[in-house]
Coordinates of C-alpha atoms (C1' of nucleotides) and ligand atoms in Angstrom, one line a residue:
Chain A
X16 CA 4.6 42.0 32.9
X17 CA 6.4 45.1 32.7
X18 CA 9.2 45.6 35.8
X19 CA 8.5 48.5 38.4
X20 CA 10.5 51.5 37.8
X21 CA 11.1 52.4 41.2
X22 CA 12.1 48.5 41.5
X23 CA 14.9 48.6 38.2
X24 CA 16.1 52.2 40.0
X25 CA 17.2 50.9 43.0
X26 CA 18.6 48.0 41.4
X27 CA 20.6 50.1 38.9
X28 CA 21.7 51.9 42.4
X29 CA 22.3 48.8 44.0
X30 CA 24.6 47.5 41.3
X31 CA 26.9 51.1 41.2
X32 CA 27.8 51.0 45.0
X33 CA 28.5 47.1 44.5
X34 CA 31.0 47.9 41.7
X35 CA 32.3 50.5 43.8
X36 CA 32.9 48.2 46.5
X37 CA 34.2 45.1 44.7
X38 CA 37.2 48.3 43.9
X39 CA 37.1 48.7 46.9
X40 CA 37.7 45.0 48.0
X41 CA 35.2 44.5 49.6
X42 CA 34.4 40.8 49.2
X43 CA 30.7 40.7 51.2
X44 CA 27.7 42.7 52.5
X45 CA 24.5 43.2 54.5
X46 CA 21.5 44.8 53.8
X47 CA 22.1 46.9 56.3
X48 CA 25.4 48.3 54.8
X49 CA 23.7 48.6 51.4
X50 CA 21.0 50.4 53.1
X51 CA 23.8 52.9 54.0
X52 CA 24.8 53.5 51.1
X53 CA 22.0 53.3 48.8
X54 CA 18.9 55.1 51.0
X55 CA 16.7 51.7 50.5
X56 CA 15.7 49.8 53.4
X57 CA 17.1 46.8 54.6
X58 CA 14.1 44.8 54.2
X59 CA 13.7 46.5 50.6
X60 CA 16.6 45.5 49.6
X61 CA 16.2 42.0 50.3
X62 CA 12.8 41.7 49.2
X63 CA 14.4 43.2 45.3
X64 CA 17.4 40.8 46.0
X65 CA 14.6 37.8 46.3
X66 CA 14.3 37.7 42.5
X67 CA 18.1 37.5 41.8
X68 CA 19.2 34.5 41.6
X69 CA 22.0 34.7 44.5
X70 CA 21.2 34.1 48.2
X71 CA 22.6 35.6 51.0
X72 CA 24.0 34.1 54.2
X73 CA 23.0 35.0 57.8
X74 CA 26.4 35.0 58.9
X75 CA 28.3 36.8 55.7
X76 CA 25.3 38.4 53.7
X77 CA 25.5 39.0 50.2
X78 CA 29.1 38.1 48.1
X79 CA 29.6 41.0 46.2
X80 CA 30.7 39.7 43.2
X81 CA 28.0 37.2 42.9
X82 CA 25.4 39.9 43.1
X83 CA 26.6 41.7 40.5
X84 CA 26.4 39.1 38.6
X85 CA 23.2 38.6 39.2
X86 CA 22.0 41.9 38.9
X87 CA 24.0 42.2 35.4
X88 CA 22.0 38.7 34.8
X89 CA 18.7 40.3 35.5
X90 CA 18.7 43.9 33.8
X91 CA 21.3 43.2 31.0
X92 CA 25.0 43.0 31.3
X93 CA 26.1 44.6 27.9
X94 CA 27.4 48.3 28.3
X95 CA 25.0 50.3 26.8
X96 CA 25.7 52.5 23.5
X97 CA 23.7 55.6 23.5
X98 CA 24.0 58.7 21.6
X99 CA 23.4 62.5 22.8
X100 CA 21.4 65.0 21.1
X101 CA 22.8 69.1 21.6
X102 CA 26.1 69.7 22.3
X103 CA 25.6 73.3 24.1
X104 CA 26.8 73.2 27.3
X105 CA 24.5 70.5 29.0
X106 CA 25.4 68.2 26.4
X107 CA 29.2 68.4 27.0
X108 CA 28.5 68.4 30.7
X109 CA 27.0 65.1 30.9
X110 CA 29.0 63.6 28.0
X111 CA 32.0 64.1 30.1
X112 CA 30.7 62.9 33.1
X113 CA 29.0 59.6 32.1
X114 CA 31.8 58.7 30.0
X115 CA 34.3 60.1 32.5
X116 CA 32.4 57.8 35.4
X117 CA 29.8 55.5 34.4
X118 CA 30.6 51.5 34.2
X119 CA 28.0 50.0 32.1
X120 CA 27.2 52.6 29.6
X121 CA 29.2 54.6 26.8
X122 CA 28.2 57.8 25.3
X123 CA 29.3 56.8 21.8
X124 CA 28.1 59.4 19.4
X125 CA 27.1 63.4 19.7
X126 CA 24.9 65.1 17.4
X127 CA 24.2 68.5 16.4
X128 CA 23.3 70.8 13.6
X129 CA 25.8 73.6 14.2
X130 CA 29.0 73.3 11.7
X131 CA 30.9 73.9 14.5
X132 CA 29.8 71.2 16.9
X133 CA 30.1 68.6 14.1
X134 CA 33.1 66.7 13.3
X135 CA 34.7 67.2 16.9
X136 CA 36.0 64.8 19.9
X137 CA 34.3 65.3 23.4
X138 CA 35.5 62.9 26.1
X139 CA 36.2 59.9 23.5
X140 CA 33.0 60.5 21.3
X141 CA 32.8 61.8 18.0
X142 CA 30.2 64.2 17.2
X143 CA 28.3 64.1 13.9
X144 CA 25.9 65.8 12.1
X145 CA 22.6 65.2 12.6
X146 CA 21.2 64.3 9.5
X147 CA 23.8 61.5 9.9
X148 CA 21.9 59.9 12.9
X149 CA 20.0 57.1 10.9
X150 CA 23.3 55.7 9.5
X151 CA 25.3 55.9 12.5
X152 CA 22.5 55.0 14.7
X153 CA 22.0 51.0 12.6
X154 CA 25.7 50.9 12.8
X155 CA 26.2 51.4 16.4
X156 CA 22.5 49.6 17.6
X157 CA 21.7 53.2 19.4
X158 CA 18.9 52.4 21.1
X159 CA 18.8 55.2 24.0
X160 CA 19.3 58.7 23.7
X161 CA 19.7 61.4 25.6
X162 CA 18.1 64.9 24.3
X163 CA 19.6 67.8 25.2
X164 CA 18.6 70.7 22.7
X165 CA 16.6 73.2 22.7
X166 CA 12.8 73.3 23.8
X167 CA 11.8 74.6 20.5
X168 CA 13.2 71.4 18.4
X169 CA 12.6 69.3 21.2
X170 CA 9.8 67.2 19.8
X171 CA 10.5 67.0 15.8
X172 CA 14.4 66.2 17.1
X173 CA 12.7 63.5 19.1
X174 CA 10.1 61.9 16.2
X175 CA 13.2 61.8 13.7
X176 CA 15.3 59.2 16.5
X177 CA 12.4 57.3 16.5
X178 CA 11.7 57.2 13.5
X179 CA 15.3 55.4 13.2
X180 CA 14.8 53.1 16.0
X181 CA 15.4 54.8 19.2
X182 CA 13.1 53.2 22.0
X183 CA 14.3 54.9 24.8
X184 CA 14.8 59.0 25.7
X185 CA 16.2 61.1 28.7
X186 CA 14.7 64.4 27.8
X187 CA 16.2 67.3 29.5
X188 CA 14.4 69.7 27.6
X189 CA 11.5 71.0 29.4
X190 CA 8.9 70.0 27.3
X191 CA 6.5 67.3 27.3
X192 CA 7.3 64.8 24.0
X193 CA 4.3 63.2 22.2
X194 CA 5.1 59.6 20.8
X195 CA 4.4 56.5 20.1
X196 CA 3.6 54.9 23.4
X197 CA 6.3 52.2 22.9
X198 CA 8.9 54.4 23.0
X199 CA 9.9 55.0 26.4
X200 CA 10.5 58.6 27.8
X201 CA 11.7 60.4 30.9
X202 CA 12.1 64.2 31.5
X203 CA 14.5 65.5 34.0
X204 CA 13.7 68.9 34.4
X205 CA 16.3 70.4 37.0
X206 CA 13.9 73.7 37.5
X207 CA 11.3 71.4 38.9
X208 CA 13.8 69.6 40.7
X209 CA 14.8 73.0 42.5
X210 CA 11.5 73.5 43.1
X211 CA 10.3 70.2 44.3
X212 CA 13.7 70.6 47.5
X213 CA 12.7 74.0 48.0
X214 CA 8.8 73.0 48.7
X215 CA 10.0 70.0 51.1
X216 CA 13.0 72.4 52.4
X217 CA 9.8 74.7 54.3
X218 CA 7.1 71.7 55.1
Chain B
X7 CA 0.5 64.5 57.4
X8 CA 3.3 64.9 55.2
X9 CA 2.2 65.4 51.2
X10 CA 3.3 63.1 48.9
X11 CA 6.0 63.6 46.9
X12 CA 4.6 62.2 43.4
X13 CA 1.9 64.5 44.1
X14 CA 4.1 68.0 44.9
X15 CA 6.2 67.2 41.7
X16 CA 2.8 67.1 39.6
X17 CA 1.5 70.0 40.8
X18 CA 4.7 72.1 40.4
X19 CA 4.8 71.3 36.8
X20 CA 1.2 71.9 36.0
X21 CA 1.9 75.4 37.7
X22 CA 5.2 75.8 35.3
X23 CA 2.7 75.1 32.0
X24 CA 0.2 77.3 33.2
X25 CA 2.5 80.0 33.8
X26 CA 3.5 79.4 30.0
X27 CA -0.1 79.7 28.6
X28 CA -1.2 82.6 30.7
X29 CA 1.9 84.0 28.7
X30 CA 0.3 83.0 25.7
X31 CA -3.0 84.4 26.3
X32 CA -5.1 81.4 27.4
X33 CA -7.7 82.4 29.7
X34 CA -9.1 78.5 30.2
X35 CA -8.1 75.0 29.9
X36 CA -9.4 71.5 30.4
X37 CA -7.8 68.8 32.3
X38 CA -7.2 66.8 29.1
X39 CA -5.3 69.2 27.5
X40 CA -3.3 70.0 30.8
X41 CA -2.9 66.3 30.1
X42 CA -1.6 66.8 27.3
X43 CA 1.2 69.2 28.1
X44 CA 2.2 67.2 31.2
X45 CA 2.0 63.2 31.2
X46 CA -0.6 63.4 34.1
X47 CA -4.1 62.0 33.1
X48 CA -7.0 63.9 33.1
X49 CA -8.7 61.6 35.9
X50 CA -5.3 62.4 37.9
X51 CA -4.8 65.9 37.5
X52 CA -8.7 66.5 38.1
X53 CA -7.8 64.6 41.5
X54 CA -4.9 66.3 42.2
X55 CA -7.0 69.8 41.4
X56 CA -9.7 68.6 44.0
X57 CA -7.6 69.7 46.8
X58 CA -7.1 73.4 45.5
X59 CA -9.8 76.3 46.3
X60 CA -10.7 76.6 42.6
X61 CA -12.9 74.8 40.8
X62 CA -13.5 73.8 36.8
X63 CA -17.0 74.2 35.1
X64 CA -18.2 71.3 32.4
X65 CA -18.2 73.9 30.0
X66 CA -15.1 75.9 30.0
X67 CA -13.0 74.0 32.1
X68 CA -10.4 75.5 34.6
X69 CA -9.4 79.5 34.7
X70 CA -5.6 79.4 34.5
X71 CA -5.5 82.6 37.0
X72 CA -7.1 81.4 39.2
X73 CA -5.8 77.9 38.9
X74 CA -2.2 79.4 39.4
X75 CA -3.3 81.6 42.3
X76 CA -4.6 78.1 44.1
X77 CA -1.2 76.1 43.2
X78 CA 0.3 78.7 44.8
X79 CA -1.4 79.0 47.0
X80 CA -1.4 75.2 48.1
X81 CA 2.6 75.3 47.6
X82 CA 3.7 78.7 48.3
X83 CA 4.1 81.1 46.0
X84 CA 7.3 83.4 47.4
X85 CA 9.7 83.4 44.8
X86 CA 12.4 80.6 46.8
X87 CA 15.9 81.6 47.4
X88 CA 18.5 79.1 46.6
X89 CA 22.3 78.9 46.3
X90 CA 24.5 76.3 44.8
X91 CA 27.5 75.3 46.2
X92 CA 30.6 73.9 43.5
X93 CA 31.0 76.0 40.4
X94 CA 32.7 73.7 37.9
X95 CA 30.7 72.7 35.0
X96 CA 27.4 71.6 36.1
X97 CA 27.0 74.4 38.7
X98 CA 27.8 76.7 36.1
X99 CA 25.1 74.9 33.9
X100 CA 22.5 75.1 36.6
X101 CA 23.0 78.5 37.8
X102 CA 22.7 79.5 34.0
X103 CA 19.4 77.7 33.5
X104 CA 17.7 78.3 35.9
X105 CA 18.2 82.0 36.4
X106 CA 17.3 82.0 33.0
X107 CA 13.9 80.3 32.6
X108 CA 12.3 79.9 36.0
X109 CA 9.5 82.0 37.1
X110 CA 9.4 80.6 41.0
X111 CA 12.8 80.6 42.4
X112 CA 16.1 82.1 41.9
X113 CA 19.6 81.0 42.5
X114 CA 20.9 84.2 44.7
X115 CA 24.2 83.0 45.7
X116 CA 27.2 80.2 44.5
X117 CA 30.0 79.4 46.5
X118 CA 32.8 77.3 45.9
X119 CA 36.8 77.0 47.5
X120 CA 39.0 77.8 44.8
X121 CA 40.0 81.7 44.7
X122 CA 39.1 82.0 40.9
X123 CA 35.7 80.6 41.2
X124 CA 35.1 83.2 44.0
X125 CA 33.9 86.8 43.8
X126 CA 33.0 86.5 39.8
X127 CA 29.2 86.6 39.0
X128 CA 27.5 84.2 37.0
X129 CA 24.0 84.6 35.7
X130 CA 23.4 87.2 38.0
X131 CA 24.3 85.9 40.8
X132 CA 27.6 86.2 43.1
X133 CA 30.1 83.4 43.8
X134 CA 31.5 83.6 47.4
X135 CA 33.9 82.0 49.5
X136 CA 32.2 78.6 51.3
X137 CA 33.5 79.9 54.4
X138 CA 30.9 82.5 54.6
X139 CA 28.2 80.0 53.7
X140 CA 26.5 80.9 57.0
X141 CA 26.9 84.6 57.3
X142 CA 25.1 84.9 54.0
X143 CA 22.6 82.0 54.3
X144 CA 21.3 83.7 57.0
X145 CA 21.0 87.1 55.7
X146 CA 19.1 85.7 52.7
X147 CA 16.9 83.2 54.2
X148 CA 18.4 80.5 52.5
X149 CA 16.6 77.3 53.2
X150 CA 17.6 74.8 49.9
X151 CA 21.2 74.3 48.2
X152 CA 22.0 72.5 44.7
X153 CA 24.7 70.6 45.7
X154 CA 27.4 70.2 42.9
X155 CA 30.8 69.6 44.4
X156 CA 32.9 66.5 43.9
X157 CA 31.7 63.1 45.7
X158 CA 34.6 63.2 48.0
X159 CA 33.4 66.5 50.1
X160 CA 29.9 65.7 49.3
X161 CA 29.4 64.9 52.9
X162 CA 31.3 67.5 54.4
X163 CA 29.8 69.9 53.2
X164 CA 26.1 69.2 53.3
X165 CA 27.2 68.9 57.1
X166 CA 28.7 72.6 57.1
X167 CA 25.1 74.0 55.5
X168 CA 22.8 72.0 57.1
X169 CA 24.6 73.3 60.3
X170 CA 24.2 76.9 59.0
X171 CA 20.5 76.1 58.7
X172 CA 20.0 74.4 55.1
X173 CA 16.5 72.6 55.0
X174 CA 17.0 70.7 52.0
X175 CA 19.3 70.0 49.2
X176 CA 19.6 68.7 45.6
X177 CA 22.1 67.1 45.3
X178 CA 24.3 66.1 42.0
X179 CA 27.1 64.4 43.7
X180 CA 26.6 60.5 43.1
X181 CA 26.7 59.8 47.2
X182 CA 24.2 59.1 49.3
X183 CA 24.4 61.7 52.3
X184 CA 23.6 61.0 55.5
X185 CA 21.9 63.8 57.5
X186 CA 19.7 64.3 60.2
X187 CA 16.3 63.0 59.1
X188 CA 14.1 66.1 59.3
X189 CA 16.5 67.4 56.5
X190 CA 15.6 66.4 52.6
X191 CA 17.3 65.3 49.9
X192 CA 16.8 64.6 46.6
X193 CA 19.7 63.0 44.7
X194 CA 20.2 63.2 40.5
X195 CA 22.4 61.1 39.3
X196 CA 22.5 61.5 35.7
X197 CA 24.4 58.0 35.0
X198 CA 21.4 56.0 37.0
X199 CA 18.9 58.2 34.9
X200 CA 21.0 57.2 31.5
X201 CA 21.0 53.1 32.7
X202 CA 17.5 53.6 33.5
X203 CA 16.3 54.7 30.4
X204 CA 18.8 52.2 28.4
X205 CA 17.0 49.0 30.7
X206 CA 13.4 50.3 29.4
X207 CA 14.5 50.9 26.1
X208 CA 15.2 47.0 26.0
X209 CA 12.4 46.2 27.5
Chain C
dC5 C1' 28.5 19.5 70.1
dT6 C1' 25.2 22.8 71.4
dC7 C1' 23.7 27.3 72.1
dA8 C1' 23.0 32.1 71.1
dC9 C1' 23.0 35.4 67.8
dA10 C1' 22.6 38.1 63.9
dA11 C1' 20.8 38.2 59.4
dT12 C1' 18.2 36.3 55.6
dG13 C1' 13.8 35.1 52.9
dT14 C1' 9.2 35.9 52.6
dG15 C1' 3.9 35.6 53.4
dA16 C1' 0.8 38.7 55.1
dA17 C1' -0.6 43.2 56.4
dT18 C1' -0.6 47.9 55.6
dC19 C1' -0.1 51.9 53.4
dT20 C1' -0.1 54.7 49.1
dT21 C1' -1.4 55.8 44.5
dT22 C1' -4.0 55.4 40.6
dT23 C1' -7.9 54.4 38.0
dC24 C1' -12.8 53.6 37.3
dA25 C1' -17.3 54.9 36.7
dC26 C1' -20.9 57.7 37.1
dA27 C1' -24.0 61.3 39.2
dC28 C1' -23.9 66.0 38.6
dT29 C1' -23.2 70.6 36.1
dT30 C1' -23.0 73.8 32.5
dG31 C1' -24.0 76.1 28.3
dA32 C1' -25.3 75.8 23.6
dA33 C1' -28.4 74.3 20.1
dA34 C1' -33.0 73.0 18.6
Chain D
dT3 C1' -37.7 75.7 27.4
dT4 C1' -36.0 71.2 26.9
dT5 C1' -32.4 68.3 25.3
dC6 C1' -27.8 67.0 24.4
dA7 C1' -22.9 66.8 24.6
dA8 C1' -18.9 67.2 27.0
dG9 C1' -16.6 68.0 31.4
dT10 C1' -16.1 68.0 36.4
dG11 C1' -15.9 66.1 41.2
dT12 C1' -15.5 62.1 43.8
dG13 C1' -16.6 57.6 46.4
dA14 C1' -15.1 53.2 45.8
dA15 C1' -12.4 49.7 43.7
dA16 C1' -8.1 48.2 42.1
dA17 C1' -3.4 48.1 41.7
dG18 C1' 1.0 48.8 43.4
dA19 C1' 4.7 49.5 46.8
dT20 C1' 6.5 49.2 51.3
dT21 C1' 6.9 47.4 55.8
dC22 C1' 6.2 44.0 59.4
dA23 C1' 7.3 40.2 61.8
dC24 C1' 8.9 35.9 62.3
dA25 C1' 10.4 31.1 61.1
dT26 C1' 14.7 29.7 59.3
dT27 C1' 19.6 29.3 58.8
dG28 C1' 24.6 29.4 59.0
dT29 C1' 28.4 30.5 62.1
dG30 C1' 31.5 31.1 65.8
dA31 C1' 32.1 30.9 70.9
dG32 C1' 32.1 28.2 74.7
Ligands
NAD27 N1 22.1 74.3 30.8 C1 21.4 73.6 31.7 O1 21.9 73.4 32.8 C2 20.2 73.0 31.4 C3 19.6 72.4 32.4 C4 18.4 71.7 32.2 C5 17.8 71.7 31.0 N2 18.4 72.4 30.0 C6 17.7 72.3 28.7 O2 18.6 71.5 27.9 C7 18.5 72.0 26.6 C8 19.9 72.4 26.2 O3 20.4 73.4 27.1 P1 21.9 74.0 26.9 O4 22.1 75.0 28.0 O5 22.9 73.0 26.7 O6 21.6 74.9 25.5 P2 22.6 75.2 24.4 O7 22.0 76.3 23.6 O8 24.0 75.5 25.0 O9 22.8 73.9 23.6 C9 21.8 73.4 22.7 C10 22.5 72.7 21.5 O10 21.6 72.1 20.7 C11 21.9 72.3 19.3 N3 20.8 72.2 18.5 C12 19.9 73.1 18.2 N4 18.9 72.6 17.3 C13 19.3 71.4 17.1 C14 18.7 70.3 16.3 N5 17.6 70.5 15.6 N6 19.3 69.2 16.3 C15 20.4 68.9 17.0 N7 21.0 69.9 17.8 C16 20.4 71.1 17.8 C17 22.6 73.7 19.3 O11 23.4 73.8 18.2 C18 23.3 73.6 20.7 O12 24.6 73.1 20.5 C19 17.5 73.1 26.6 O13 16.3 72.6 26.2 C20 17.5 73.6 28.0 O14 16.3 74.1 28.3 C21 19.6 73.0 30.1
NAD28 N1 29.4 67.4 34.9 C1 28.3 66.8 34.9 O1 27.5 66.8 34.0 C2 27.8 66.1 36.1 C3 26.7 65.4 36.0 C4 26.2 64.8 37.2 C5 26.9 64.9 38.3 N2 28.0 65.5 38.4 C6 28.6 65.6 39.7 O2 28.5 66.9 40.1 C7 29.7 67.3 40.8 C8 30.3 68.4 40.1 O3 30.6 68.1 38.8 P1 31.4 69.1 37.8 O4 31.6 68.4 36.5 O5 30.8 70.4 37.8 O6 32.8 69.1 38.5 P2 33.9 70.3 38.6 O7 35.1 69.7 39.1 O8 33.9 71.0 37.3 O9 33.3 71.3 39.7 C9 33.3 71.0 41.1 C10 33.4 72.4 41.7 O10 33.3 72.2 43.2 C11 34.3 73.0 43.8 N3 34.6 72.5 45.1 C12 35.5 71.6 45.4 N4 35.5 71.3 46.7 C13 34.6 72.2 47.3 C14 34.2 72.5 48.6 N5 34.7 71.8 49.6 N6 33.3 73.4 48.7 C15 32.8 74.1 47.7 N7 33.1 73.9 46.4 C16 34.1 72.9 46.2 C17 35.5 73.0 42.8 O11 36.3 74.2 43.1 C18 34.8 73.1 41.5 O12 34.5 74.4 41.1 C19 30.5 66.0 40.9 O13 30.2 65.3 42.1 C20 30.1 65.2 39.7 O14 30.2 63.8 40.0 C21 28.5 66.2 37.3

DNA sequence: CTCACAATGTGAATCTTTTCACACTTGAAA
DNA sequence: TTTCAAGTGTGAAAAGATTCACATTGTGAG
């Protein structure tokens, strides 16, 4: 049975305020004080801590670093390799900032078609060609990309990953991508974002 | 009763793609081919259609006029007036894109701190000083801010334009604010978005 | 040691969203 | 005309997600 979304989202959440708070030194926690921090519930977060396999304690709650643990145990520990399609200025943006920030992933290749994009360094990742995806892509086990060009390419860029084993895209361009329906695909379109806050903003 | 949320998000994109194919000169369209350009099915989107004032015949389907006249008319159709507040590299980014491409709202103000970020203009729209956040919100009307300023004045400053009479923000900063409850928020974090597509790629 | 408390773990209830399935409509073709 | 094919509109069923509420538990104060 596939896992809820919502569910593996809060639990990805969950797991970056833990890590932030094991830095921190923080040694145990509530529900409630994850509530605070993360915009779940209390009693949602214990009912998506119920399949972990830590308990928590009435008097002390959750111990931090057994939770991660558990989380890592239940969605996948290994820090993720993923590539990014379009290096225009989206591209760089988030390049920087996951690998600048994130804990369990790694932006570890950039592609692009432009001579000058190719054959550079952003924030610790090399950017290719490309026509080189295939081949770099079996080396590095790129499963999950991230697509970032323009609308126009969107969908033949997004058929030739595939086609050399990526499962898994974050689409930013704002196009809907027709494919296999294995492969698993979400769009983050920031205009209806905007739009979305600014309907909510007056009702 | 408040609408749902899944729902709003929907119906603002089928509005976006009908926008684009009155463009292109379609006159008509069925709900599997709004399907089609979407990720809604046909049995949903006719649902979600049921609640508009037009309806779709058996034999030519929907009129896109006058199904874009209904969306907004169900969601509002007054061209929103947003500002942004950070312009570093994802504000930039934003402000850029969606000046560029969006048909329902516009971005008519960016503030920031630092002196060179201030009094510039950036996709047609002026950077001020966040100081005079509220003299300008309110002679705009601004209801809704994209919130892209580092995570450590996150807070502070969804505070100052909430108090200057901010409805609702977007925010990029990976924090979880803590407002007053009749105010929304939407958070993006892109690294959660990146994990989350990694997990299902696996899975 | 015992009590009171504050929090957990969870079955059941509720609330929300999606899908199903089919009667009804329209227009074109015979 | 009548029939047929392909869509719409929608009540009802199903599936899914969240919240409730409370028995249970571990701890520290007295
Ligand atoms: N700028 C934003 O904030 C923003 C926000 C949301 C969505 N988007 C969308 O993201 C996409 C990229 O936006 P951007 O502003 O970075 O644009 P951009 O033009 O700066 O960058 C696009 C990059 O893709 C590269 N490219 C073009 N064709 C390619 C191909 N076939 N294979 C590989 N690379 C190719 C280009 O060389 C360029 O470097 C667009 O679809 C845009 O609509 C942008
Ligand atoms: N770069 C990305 O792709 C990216 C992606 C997701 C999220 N984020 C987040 O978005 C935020 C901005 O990221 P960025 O890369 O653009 O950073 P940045 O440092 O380039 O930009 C931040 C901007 O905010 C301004 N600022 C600082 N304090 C301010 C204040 N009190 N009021 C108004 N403006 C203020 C700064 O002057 C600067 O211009 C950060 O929270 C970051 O974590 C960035």
């Amino acid at each position: 049975m596939r896992r809820s979304e919502r569910k593996i989202e809060r639990i990805i959440n969950y797991r970056r305020v833990l890590i932030k708070l094991e830095r921190a030194g923080e040694t145990n926690i509530f529900s409630h004080q994850l509530s605070a921090l993360t915009n779940a519930t209390p009693a949602q977060i214990r009912r998506d801590l119920m399949e972990m396999d830590t308990s928590g304690s009435p008097a002390h709650g959750y111990v931090v670093k057994d939770l991660i643990k558990s989380i890592n145990n239940y969605i996948g520990a290994d820090k993720e390799q993923v590539a990014i399609i379009g290096l225009g200025n989206l591209g760089k943006a988030i390049t920087n900032y996951v690998n600048g920030s994130s804990e369990n992933l790694k932006i570890v290749a950039g592609f692009d078609i432009k001579s000058e994009k190719v054959n550079r360094v952003v924030a610790g990742c090399h950017s290719y060609h490309l026509q080189d995806f295939e081949k770099i892509a079996k080396e590095r086990g790129i499963k999950t990309v991230i697509l970032t060009v323009p609308v126009r390419v969107a969908q033949d860029v997004a058929e030739q990953v595939t086609k050399a084993g990526v499962r898994g895209i974050l689409n930013y361009a704002p196009v809907n991508l027709h494919l296999s329906d294995d492969i698993y695909v979400e769009n983050r379109d920031m205009i209806s974002a905007v739009e979305k806050v600014a309907y909510f903003s007056d009702h």
